[in-house]
Amino acid sequence: MEPGNETQISKFHLLGLSEDPEQQPSIFGLFLSMYLITVFGNLLIILAVSSDSHLHTPMYFFLTNLSFVDICFTSTIIPKMLWNIQTQSKVITYEGCITQIYFLILFAVSEIFLLSVMAYDRFVAVCHPLHYTVIMNPRLCGLLVLVSWIMSILNSLLHSLMMLRFSFCTHFQISHFFCELNQMIQLACSDTFLNNLVMYFAAVLLCGGPFAGILYSYSKIVSAICRISSAQGKYKAFSTCASHLSVVSLFYCTLLGVYLSSAAPQISHSSAVVSVMYTVVTPMLNPLIYSLRNKDIKRALKGIIGVPVM
């Protein structure tokens, strides 16, 4: 690309999920509803755990952190999307785009780390029940969450700073409803080899590593459950992991679907549609999954809202 064709731009255009004006009110209503359910549901989980002393355990400590991350994750995307639909504007500033990418990566990686920490917690609970309170002491729990946040912050800061060296040509349209790192790299005119290298290395290290940890934890959990003689004991052991396993499966399957679909530029719109699953649907379903399968959460929620929870 000739240097004269490169420019430093001030804004991008987010094409969103649909360019049909007649579909915008339906999209606005749908995403506003999902956003409110996500925020309200995750806030209830945080309030339930905070208000019930019986829930002041490592598992629920990690769950409140996960709920906080889910609120922040969706709040990074949906309010801007709703504002664009309401004002009939598709514009996001260059600074806004960089900021959105920073927080998206921050909260996405934080969620991955928290899911792996929760898997380790379930591994200790099932495989070493007699030593659980000693191993999962408050200091270790706080340290695990702190390290998760530090790693996430450093990773998102690295990607954001590396994006500042980008130059863009005349194509300023993003086929998405938010600024996504991979698409920004594809739009750049400048050399993106280093950015791609760092992005894939970080994906393998920060996504593949925790995922391998989750698989290892559950392989040990399954092995321990198989050694339990009674059917009731097996059910009780598995029920402590079922909610977390459901959330992990939902998050990783949708995340995998997004990056498989984004590998082909010609189906970038499909990538945007699939992204709805892990950016909006998964954070919305997490509180439902944990509340529907957990008697302790149901009891705490009943104390807050005053009516029984399903």
Coordinates of N, CA and C in Angstrom, one line a residue, residues 11-235:
K11 N -13.0 8.1 13.1 CA -14.2 7.4 13.5 C -14.3 6.2 12.5
F12 N -15.2 5.2 13.0 CA -15.5 4.1 12.2 C -17.0 4.0 12.2
H13 N -17.5 3.2 11.3 CA -19.0 2.9 11.1 C -19.3 1.5 11.5
L14 N -20.0 1.3 12.5 CA -20.5 -0.1 12.9 C -21.7 -0.4 12.1
L15 N -21.6 -1.5 11.3 CA -22.8 -1.8 10.4 C -23.9 -2.5 11.2
G16 N -23.5 -3.1 12.3 CA -24.5 -3.8 13.2 C -25.0 -5.1 12.7
L17 N -26.1 -5.6 13.2 CA -26.6 -6.9 12.8 C -27.4 -6.8 11.6
S18 N -28.0 -5.7 11.3 CA -28.9 -5.5 10.1 C -28.9 -4.0 9.7
E19 N -28.9 -3.8 8.4 CA -29.0 -2.4 7.9 C -30.4 -2.0 7.5
D20 N -31.4 -3.0 7.7 CA -32.8 -2.7 7.3 C -33.4 -1.8 8.4
P21 N -33.9 -0.6 8.0 CA -34.5 0.3 9.0 C -35.7 -0.3 9.7
E22 N -36.4 -1.2 9.0 CA -37.6 -1.7 9.6 C -37.3 -2.7 10.7
Q23 N -36.1 -3.3 10.7 CA -35.7 -4.3 11.8 C -35.1 -3.6 13.0
Q24 N -34.8 -2.3 12.9 CA -34.1 -1.7 14.0 C -34.9 -1.6 15.3
P25 N -36.2 -1.3 15.3 CA -37.0 -1.3 16.5 C -37.1 -2.7 17.2
S26 N -37.2 -3.7 16.4 CA -37.2 -5.1 17.0 C -35.9 -5.4 17.6
I27 N -34.8 -5.1 16.9 CA -33.4 -5.3 17.4 C -33.2 -4.5 18.7
F28 N -33.7 -3.3 18.7 CA -33.5 -2.4 19.9 C -34.3 -3.0 21.1
G29 N -35.5 -3.4 20.9 CA -36.3 -4.0 21.9 C -35.7 -5.3 22.5
L30 N -35.3 -6.2 21.6 CA -34.7 -7.5 21.9 C -33.4 -7.3 22.8
F31 N -32.5 -6.4 22.3 CA -31.3 -6.3 23.0 C -31.4 -5.5 24.3
L32 N -32.4 -4.5 24.4 CA -32.6 -3.8 25.6 C -33.2 -4.8 26.6
S33 N -34.1 -5.7 26.2 CA -34.6 -6.7 27.2 C -33.5 -7.6 27.7
M34 N -32.7 -8.1 26.8 CA -31.6 -9.1 27.2 C -30.6 -8.4 28.1
Y35 N -30.3 -7.1 27.8 CA -29.4 -6.4 28.6 C -29.9 -6.2 30.0
L36 N -31.2 -5.8 30.2 CA -31.8 -5.6 31.5 C -31.9 -6.9 32.3
I37 N -32.2 -8.0 31.6 CA -32.2 -9.3 32.2 C -30.9 -9.7 32.7
T38 N -29.8 -9.4 31.9 CA -28.5 -9.7 32.3 C -28.0 -9.0 33.5
V39 N -28.2 -7.7 33.5 CA -27.8 -6.8 34.6 C -28.6 -7.2 35.9
F40 N -29.9 -7.3 35.7 CA -30.8 -7.6 36.9 C -30.4 -8.9 37.5
G41 N -30.3 -9.9 36.6 CA -30.0 -11.3 37.1 C -28.7 -11.4 37.8
N42 N -27.6 -10.8 37.2 CA -26.3 -10.9 37.8 C -26.2 -10.1 39.1
L43 N -26.9 -9.0 39.1 CA -27.0 -8.2 40.4 C -27.7 -8.9 41.5
L44 N -28.7 -9.7 41.1 CA -29.4 -10.5 42.1 C -28.5 -11.6 42.7
I45 N -27.6 -12.2 41.8 CA -26.7 -13.2 42.3 C -25.7 -12.5 43.3
I46 N -25.2 -11.4 42.9 CA -24.2 -10.7 43.8 C -24.9 -10.3 45.2
L47 N -26.1 -9.8 45.1 CA -26.8 -9.4 46.3 C -27.2 -10.7 47.2
A48 N -27.5 -11.8 46.5 CA -27.9 -13.0 47.2 C -26.7 -13.5 48.0
V49 N -25.6 -13.6 47.4 CA -24.3 -14.1 48.0 C -23.9 -13.1 49.1
S50 N -24.0 -11.8 48.9 CA -23.5 -10.9 49.9 C -24.4 -10.9 51.1
S51 N -25.7 -11.1 50.9 CA -26.6 -11.0 52.0 C -26.8 -12.3 52.9
D52 N -26.3 -13.4 52.4 CA -26.5 -14.7 53.1 C -25.1 -15.2 53.5
S53 N -24.9 -15.2 54.8 CA -23.6 -15.7 55.4 C -23.3 -17.1 55.0
H54 N -24.3 -17.9 54.8 CA -24.1 -19.3 54.4 C -23.4 -19.4 53.0
L55 N -23.5 -18.4 52.2 CA -22.9 -18.4 50.9 C -21.6 -17.8 50.8
H56 N -21.0 -17.4 52.0 CA -19.7 -16.8 52.0 C -18.6 -17.9 51.9
T57 N -18.6 -18.6 50.8 CA -17.7 -19.7 50.6 C -16.9 -19.4 49.3
P58 N -15.8 -20.1 49.0 CA -15.0 -19.9 47.8 C -15.8 -20.0 46.5
M59 N -16.7 -21.0 46.4 CA -17.5 -21.2 45.2 C -18.3 -19.9 44.9
Y60 N -19.0 -19.4 45.9 CA -19.9 -18.3 45.7 C -19.1 -17.0 45.6
F61 N -17.9 -16.9 46.2 CA -17.0 -15.8 46.0 C -16.6 -15.6 44.5
F62 N -16.2 -16.8 43.9 CA -15.9 -16.7 42.5 C -17.1 -16.4 41.6
L63 N -18.3 -16.9 42.1 CA -19.5 -16.7 41.3 C -19.9 -15.2 41.3
T64 N -19.7 -14.5 42.4 CA -20.0 -13.1 42.4 C -19.0 -12.3 41.5
N65 N -17.8 -12.7 41.5 CA -16.8 -12.1 40.5 C -17.2 -12.4 39.1
L66 N -17.7 -13.6 38.8 CA -18.1 -13.9 37.5 C -19.3 -13.1 37.1
S67 N -20.3 -12.9 38.0 CA -21.5 -12.1 37.7 C -21.1 -10.6 37.5
F68 N -20.1 -10.1 38.3 CA -19.6 -8.7 38.1 C -19.0 -8.6 36.7
V69 N -18.2 -9.6 36.3 CA -17.6 -9.5 34.9 C -18.6 -9.6 33.8
D70 N -19.7 -10.4 34.0 CA -20.7 -10.5 33.0 C -21.4 -9.2 32.8
I71 N -21.7 -8.5 33.9 CA -22.3 -7.1 33.8 C -21.5 -6.2 33.1
C72 N -20.2 -6.1 33.4 CA -19.2 -5.2 32.8 C -19.1 -5.6 31.3
F73 N -19.0 -6.9 31.0 CA -18.8 -7.3 29.6 C -19.9 -6.9 28.7
T74 N -21.1 -7.1 29.1 CA -22.3 -6.7 28.3 C -22.4 -5.1 28.2
S75 N -22.1 -4.5 29.4 CA -22.2 -3.0 29.4 C -21.1 -2.3 28.5
T76 N -20.1 -3.0 28.2 CA -19.1 -2.5 27.2 C -19.7 -2.4 25.8
I77 N -20.6 -3.3 25.5 CA -21.1 -3.4 24.1 C -22.5 -2.8 23.9
I78 N -23.5 -3.3 24.7 CA -24.9 -3.1 24.4 C -25.3 -1.7 24.5
P79 N -25.0 -0.9 25.6 CA -25.4 0.5 25.6 C -25.0 1.3 24.4
K80 N -23.8 1.1 23.9 CA -23.4 1.8 22.7 C -24.2 1.4 21.5
M81 N -24.5 0.1 21.4 CA -25.3 -0.4 20.3 C -26.7 0.2 20.3
L82 N -27.3 0.2 21.5 CA -28.7 0.7 21.7 C -28.7 2.2 21.4
W83 N -27.6 2.9 21.8 CA -27.5 4.4 21.5 C -27.5 4.6 20.0
N84 N -26.7 3.8 19.3 CA -26.6 4.0 17.8 C -27.9 3.7 17.1
I85 N -28.6 2.7 17.6 CA -29.9 2.4 17.0 C -30.9 3.6 17.3
Q86 N -30.9 4.0 18.5 CA -31.9 5.1 18.9 C -31.6 6.4 18.2
T87 N -30.3 6.7 18.0 CA -30.0 8.0 17.3 C -29.8 7.8 15.8
Q88 N -30.0 6.6 15.3 CA -29.8 6.3 13.9 C -28.4 6.6 13.4
S89 N -27.5 6.4 14.2 CA -26.1 6.7 13.9 C -25.2 5.4 14.1
K90 N -24.3 5.2 13.2 CA -23.5 4.0 13.2 C -22.1 4.3 13.6
V91 N -21.9 5.5 14.0 CA -20.5 6.0 14.2 C -20.0 5.7 15.6
I92 N -18.7 5.3 15.7 CA -18.0 5.2 16.9 C -16.6 5.8 16.7
T93 N -16.2 6.6 17.6 CA -14.9 7.3 17.4 C -13.7 6.3 17.5
Y94 N -12.6 6.8 17.0 CA -11.4 5.9 17.0 C -11.0 5.7 18.5
E95 N -11.0 6.7 19.3 CA -10.7 6.5 20.7 C -11.7 5.6 21.4
G96 N -13.0 5.8 21.0 CA -14.0 4.9 21.6 C -13.9 3.4 21.2
C97 N -13.4 3.2 20.0 CA -13.2 1.9 19.5 C -12.0 1.2 20.2
I98 N -10.9 1.9 20.4 CA -9.8 1.4 21.1 C -10.2 1.1 22.6
T99 N -11.0 2.0 23.2 CA -11.4 1.8 24.6 C -12.3 0.6 24.7
Q100 N -13.2 0.4 23.7 CA -14.1 -0.7 23.7 C -13.4 -2.0 23.6
I101 N -12.4 -2.1 22.7 CA -11.6 -3.3 22.5 C -10.8 -3.6 23.8
Y102 N -10.3 -2.6 24.5 CA -9.5 -2.8 25.7 C -10.4 -3.5 26.7
F103 N -11.6 -2.9 27.0 CA -12.5 -3.5 28.0 C -13.1 -4.8 27.6
L104 N -13.3 -5.0 26.3 CA -13.8 -6.3 25.8 C -12.8 -7.4 26.1
I105 N -11.6 -7.2 25.7 CA -10.5 -8.2 26.0 C -10.4 -8.4 27.5
L106 N -10.4 -7.3 28.2 CA -10.2 -7.4 29.7 C -11.2 -8.3 30.3
F107 N -12.5 -8.1 30.0 CA -13.6 -8.8 30.7 C -13.7 -10.2 30.1
A108 N -13.4 -10.4 28.8 CA -13.5 -11.7 28.2 C -12.4 -12.6 28.8
V109 N -11.2 -12.1 28.9 CA -10.1 -12.9 29.5 C -10.3 -13.2 30.9
S110 N -10.9 -12.2 31.6 CA -11.2 -12.3 33.1 C -12.2 -13.5 33.3
E111 N -13.2 -13.5 32.4 CA -14.2 -14.6 32.5 C -13.5 -16.0 32.2
I112 N -12.6 -16.0 31.3 CA -11.9 -17.3 31.0 C -11.1 -17.8 32.2
F113 N -10.4 -16.8 32.8 CA -9.6 -17.1 34.0 C -10.5 -17.6 35.2
L114 N -11.6 -16.8 35.4 CA -12.5 -17.2 36.5 C -13.2 -18.5 36.3
L115 N -13.5 -18.9 35.1 CA -14.1 -20.2 34.8 C -13.1 -21.3 35.1
S116 N -11.8 -21.1 34.8 CA -10.8 -22.1 35.2 C -10.5 -22.1 36.7
V117 N -10.6 -21.0 37.3 CA -10.4 -21.0 38.8 C -11.6 -21.7 39.5
M118 N -12.8 -21.5 38.9 CA -14.0 -22.2 39.5 C -13.9 -23.7 39.2
A119 N -13.3 -24.1 38.1 CA -13.1 -25.5 37.9 C -12.1 -26.1 38.9
Y120 N -11.1 -25.4 39.2 CA -10.1 -25.8 40.2 C -10.8 -26.0 41.6
D121 N -11.7 -25.0 41.9 CA -12.4 -25.0 43.1 C -13.3 -26.3 43.2
R122 N -13.9 -26.7 42.1 CA -14.8 -27.9 42.1 C -13.9 -29.1 42.2
F123 N -12.7 -29.1 41.6 CA -11.8 -30.2 41.7 C -11.4 -30.5 43.1
V124 N -11.0 -29.4 43.8 CA -10.7 -29.6 45.2 C -11.8 -30.1 46.1
A125 N -13.0 -29.5 45.8 CA -14.2 -29.9 46.6 C -14.6 -31.4 46.4
V126 N -14.4 -31.9 45.2 CA -14.8 -33.3 44.9 C -13.7 -34.3 45.2
C127 N -12.5 -33.9 44.8 CA -11.4 -34.8 45.0 C -10.7 -34.8 46.3
H128 N -10.8 -33.6 47.0 CA -10.1 -33.5 48.3 C -11.1 -32.8 49.3
P129 N -12.2 -33.4 49.5 CA -13.3 -32.7 50.3 C -12.8 -32.5 51.8
L130 N -12.0 -33.4 52.4 CA -11.6 -33.2 53.8 C -10.6 -32.0 53.9
H131 N -9.9 -31.7 52.9 CA -8.9 -30.6 52.9 C -9.4 -29.3 52.2
Y132 N -10.7 -29.3 51.8 CA -11.2 -28.2 51.0 C -11.0 -26.9 51.7
T133 N -11.4 -26.7 52.9 CA -11.4 -25.4 53.6 C -9.9 -25.0 53.9
V134 N -9.0 -26.0 54.0 CA -7.6 -25.6 54.2 C -7.0 -25.2 52.9
I135 N -7.2 -25.9 51.8 CA -6.7 -25.5 50.5 C -7.3 -24.2 50.0
M136 N -8.6 -24.2 49.9 CA -9.3 -23.0 49.4 C -9.5 -22.0 50.5
N137 N -8.4 -21.5 51.1 CA -8.5 -20.5 52.1 C -8.7 -19.1 51.5
P138 N -9.2 -18.2 52.3 CA -9.5 -16.8 51.8 C -8.3 -16.2 51.1
R139 N -7.1 -16.4 51.6 CA -5.9 -15.8 51.0 C -5.7 -16.3 49.6
L140 N -5.8 -17.7 49.4 CA -5.6 -18.2 48.1 C -6.7 -17.8 47.1
C141 N -8.0 -17.7 47.6 CA -9.1 -17.3 46.7 C -8.9 -15.9 46.2
G142 N -8.5 -15.0 47.2 CA -8.2 -13.6 46.8 C -7.0 -13.5 45.8
L143 N -6.0 -14.3 46.1 CA -4.8 -14.3 45.2 C -5.2 -14.8 43.8
L144 N -6.0 -15.8 43.7 CA -6.4 -16.4 42.4 C -7.2 -15.3 41.6
V145 N -8.1 -14.6 42.2 CA -8.9 -13.6 41.5 C -8.0 -12.4 41.2
L146 N -7.1 -12.0 42.1 CA -6.2 -10.9 41.8 C -5.3 -11.2 40.6
V147 N -4.7 -12.4 40.6 CA -3.8 -12.8 39.4 C -4.6 -12.8 38.1
S148 N -5.9 -13.2 38.2 CA -6.7 -13.3 37.0 C -6.9 -11.9 36.5
W149 N -7.2 -10.9 37.3 CA -7.4 -9.5 36.9 C -6.1 -8.9 36.4
I150 N -5.0 -9.2 37.1 CA -3.7 -8.6 36.6 C -3.3 -9.1 35.2
M151 N -3.5 -10.4 35.0 CA -3.2 -11.0 33.7 C -4.1 -10.4 32.6
S152 N -5.3 -10.3 32.9 CA -6.3 -9.7 32.0 C -6.0 -8.3 31.6
I153 N -5.7 -7.5 32.6 CA -5.4 -6.1 32.4 C -4.1 -5.9 31.5
L154 N -3.1 -6.7 31.8 CA -1.8 -6.6 31.1 C -2.1 -7.0 29.6
N155 N -2.8 -8.1 29.4 CA -3.1 -8.6 28.1 C -3.9 -7.6 27.3
S156 N -5.0 -7.0 27.8 CA -5.8 -6.1 27.1 C -5.0 -4.8 26.8
L157 N -4.2 -4.4 27.8 CA -3.3 -3.2 27.6 C -2.3 -3.4 26.5
L158 N -1.7 -4.6 26.4 CA -0.8 -4.9 25.3 C -1.5 -4.8 23.9
H159 N -2.6 -5.4 23.8 CA -3.3 -5.4 22.5 C -3.8 -4.0 22.1
S160 N -4.2 -3.2 23.1 CA -4.7 -1.8 22.8 C -3.6 -0.9 22.4
L161 N -2.4 -1.0 23.1 CA -1.3 -0.2 22.7 C -0.7 -0.6 21.4
M162 N -0.8 -1.8 21.0 CA -0.3 -2.3 19.7 C -1.2 -1.8 18.6
M163 N -2.5 -1.6 18.9 CA -3.4 -1.1 17.9 C -3.1 0.4 17.6
L164 N -2.5 1.1 18.5 CA -2.2 2.5 18.2 C -1.3 2.8 17.1
R165 N -0.5 1.8 16.7 CA 0.4 1.9 15.6 C -0.2 1.7 14.2
F166 N -1.5 1.3 14.2 CA -2.2 1.0 13.0 C -2.4 2.3 12.1
S167 N -2.4 2.1 10.8 CA -2.8 3.1 9.9 C -3.9 2.4 9.0
F168 N -5.0 3.2 8.7 CA -6.1 2.7 8.0 C -6.3 3.4 6.6
C169 N -6.8 2.6 5.7 CA -7.0 3.2 4.3 C -8.4 3.8 4.2
T170 N -9.1 3.5 3.2 CA -10.4 4.2 3.0 C -11.6 3.3 3.4
H171 N -11.3 2.1 3.9 CA -12.4 1.2 4.3 C -12.6 1.3 5.8
F172 N -13.6 2.1 6.3 CA -13.7 2.4 7.7 C -15.0 1.7 8.3
Q173 N -15.6 0.8 7.5 CA -16.8 0.1 8.0 C -16.4 -1.2 8.7
I174 N -17.0 -1.4 9.8 CA -16.8 -2.6 10.6 C -18.1 -3.4 10.5
S175 N -18.0 -4.6 10.0 CA -19.2 -5.5 9.8 C -19.5 -6.2 11.1
H176 N -19.8 -5.4 12.1 CA -20.1 -5.9 13.4 C -20.9 -4.9 14.2
F177 N -21.4 -5.3 15.4 CA -22.1 -4.3 16.2 C -21.2 -3.8 17.4
F178 N -19.9 -4.2 17.4 CA -19.0 -3.6 18.3 C -17.6 -3.7 17.6
C179 N -16.6 -3.0 18.2 CA -15.2 -3.0 17.7 C -14.6 -4.4 18.1
E180 N -14.2 -5.2 17.2 CA -13.6 -6.5 17.5 C -12.2 -6.5 17.0
L181 N -11.3 -7.0 17.8 CA -9.9 -6.9 17.5 C -9.5 -7.5 16.2
N182 N -10.0 -8.7 15.9 CA -9.6 -9.4 14.6 C -10.1 -8.6 13.4
Q183 N -11.3 -8.0 13.4 CA -11.7 -7.2 12.3 C -10.9 -5.9 12.2
M184 N -10.5 -5.3 13.3 CA -9.7 -4.1 13.2 C -8.3 -4.4 12.6
I185 N -7.8 -5.6 12.9 CA -6.5 -6.0 12.3 C -6.7 -6.1 10.7
Q186 N -7.8 -6.7 10.3 CA -8.1 -6.9 8.9 C -8.3 -5.6 8.2
L187 N -8.8 -4.6 8.9 CA -9.0 -3.3 8.2 C -7.7 -2.4 8.1
A188 N -6.7 -2.8 8.8 CA -5.5 -2.0 8.8 C -4.7 -2.1 7.5
C189 N -4.1 -1.0 7.1 CA -3.2 -1.0 6.0 C -1.8 -1.2 6.3
S190 N -1.4 -0.9 7.5 CA 0.0 -1.1 8.0 C 0.2 -2.6 8.2
D191 N 1.5 -2.8 8.5 CA 1.9 -4.2 8.7 C 1.3 -4.8 10.0
T192 N 0.6 -5.9 9.9 CA -0.1 -6.4 11.1 C 0.5 -7.8 11.5
F193 N 1.6 -8.1 11.0 CA 2.2 -9.4 11.3 C 2.4 -9.6 12.8
L194 N 3.0 -8.5 13.4 CA 3.3 -8.6 14.9 C 2.0 -8.7 15.7
N195 N 1.0 -7.9 15.2 CA -0.3 -8.0 15.9 C -1.0 -9.3 15.9
N196 N -0.9 -9.9 14.7 CA -1.5 -11.3 14.5 C -0.7 -12.3 15.3
L197 N 0.6 -12.2 15.4 CA 1.4 -13.1 16.1 C 1.1 -13.0 17.6
V198 N 1.0 -11.8 18.1 CA 0.7 -11.6 19.5 C -0.8 -12.1 19.8
M199 N -1.7 -11.8 18.9 CA -3.1 -12.2 19.1 C -3.2 -13.7 19.2
Y200 N -2.6 -14.4 18.3 CA -2.7 -15.9 18.3 C -1.9 -16.5 19.5
F201 N -0.8 -15.9 19.8 CA 0.0 -16.4 20.9 C -0.8 -16.2 22.2
A202 N -1.4 -15.0 22.4 CA -2.2 -14.8 23.6 C -3.5 -15.7 23.6
A203 N -4.0 -16.0 22.5 CA -5.2 -16.9 22.4 C -4.9 -18.3 22.9
V204 N -3.7 -18.7 22.4 CA -3.3 -20.1 22.8 C -2.9 -20.1 24.3
L205 N -2.2 -19.1 24.7 CA -1.7 -19.1 26.1 C -2.8 -18.8 27.1
L206 N -3.6 -17.7 26.9 CA -4.6 -17.3 27.8 C -6.0 -17.9 27.7
C207 N -6.2 -18.5 26.5 CA -7.5 -19.2 26.4 C -7.3 -20.7 26.4
G208 N -6.3 -21.2 25.7 CA -6.0 -22.6 25.6 C -5.5 -23.2 27.0
G209 N -4.6 -22.3 27.6 CA -4.1 -22.8 28.9 C -5.2 -23.0 30.0
P210 N -6.0 -22.0 30.2 CA -7.1 -22.2 31.2 C -8.1 -23.3 30.8
F211 N -8.3 -23.5 29.5 CA -9.2 -24.5 29.0 C -8.6 -25.9 29.3
A212 N -7.3 -26.0 29.1 CA -6.6 -27.3 29.4 C -6.7 -27.6 30.9
G213 N -6.6 -26.5 31.7 CA -6.8 -26.7 33.2 C -8.2 -27.1 33.5
I214 N -9.2 -26.6 32.8 CA -10.6 -27.0 33.1 C -10.7 -28.5 32.7
L215 N -10.2 -28.9 31.6 CA -10.3 -30.3 31.1 C -9.6 -31.2 32.1
Y216 N -8.4 -30.8 32.6 CA -7.7 -31.6 33.6 C -8.5 -31.8 34.9
S217 N -9.1 -30.6 35.3 CA -9.8 -30.7 36.6 C -11.0 -31.6 36.5
Y218 N -11.7 -31.5 35.3 CA -12.9 -32.4 35.2 C -12.6 -33.8 34.9
S219 N -11.4 -34.1 34.3 CA -11.0 -35.5 34.2 C -10.8 -36.1 35.5
K220 N -10.2 -35.3 36.4 CA -10.0 -35.8 37.8 C -11.3 -36.0 38.6
I221 N -12.2 -35.0 38.3 CA -13.5 -35.0 39.0 C -14.3 -36.3 38.5
V222 N -14.4 -36.5 37.2 CA -15.1 -37.7 36.7 C -14.5 -39.0 37.2
S223 N -13.1 -39.0 37.3 CA -12.5 -40.2 37.9 C -12.9 -40.4 39.3
A224 N -12.9 -39.3 40.1 CA -13.3 -39.4 41.5 C -14.8 -39.8 41.7
I225 N -15.6 -39.3 40.8 CA -17.1 -39.6 40.9 C -17.3 -41.1 40.6
C226 N -16.5 -41.6 39.6 CA -16.7 -43.0 39.2 C -16.3 -44.0 40.3
R227 N -15.4 -43.5 41.3 CA -15.0 -44.4 42.4 C -16.0 -44.4 43.5
I228 N -17.0 -43.5 43.5 CA -18.0 -43.4 44.5 C -19.0 -44.6 44.3
S229 N -19.2 -45.3 45.4 CA -20.0 -46.6 45.2 C -21.5 -46.3 45.1
S230 N -22.1 -45.4 45.9 CA -23.5 -45.2 45.9 C -24.0 -44.2 44.7
A231 N -25.1 -44.5 44.2 CA -25.7 -43.7 43.1 C -26.0 -42.3 43.7
Q232 N -26.5 -42.2 44.9 CA -26.8 -40.9 45.5 C -25.5 -40.1 45.7
G233 N -24.5 -40.7 46.1 CA -23.2 -40.0 46.3 C -22.7 -39.5 45.0
K234 N -22.8 -40.3 43.9 CA -22.4 -39.8 42.6 C -23.2 -38.6 42.1
Y235 N -24.5 -38.7 42.4 CA -25.4 -37.6 41.9 C -25.1 -36.3 42.7

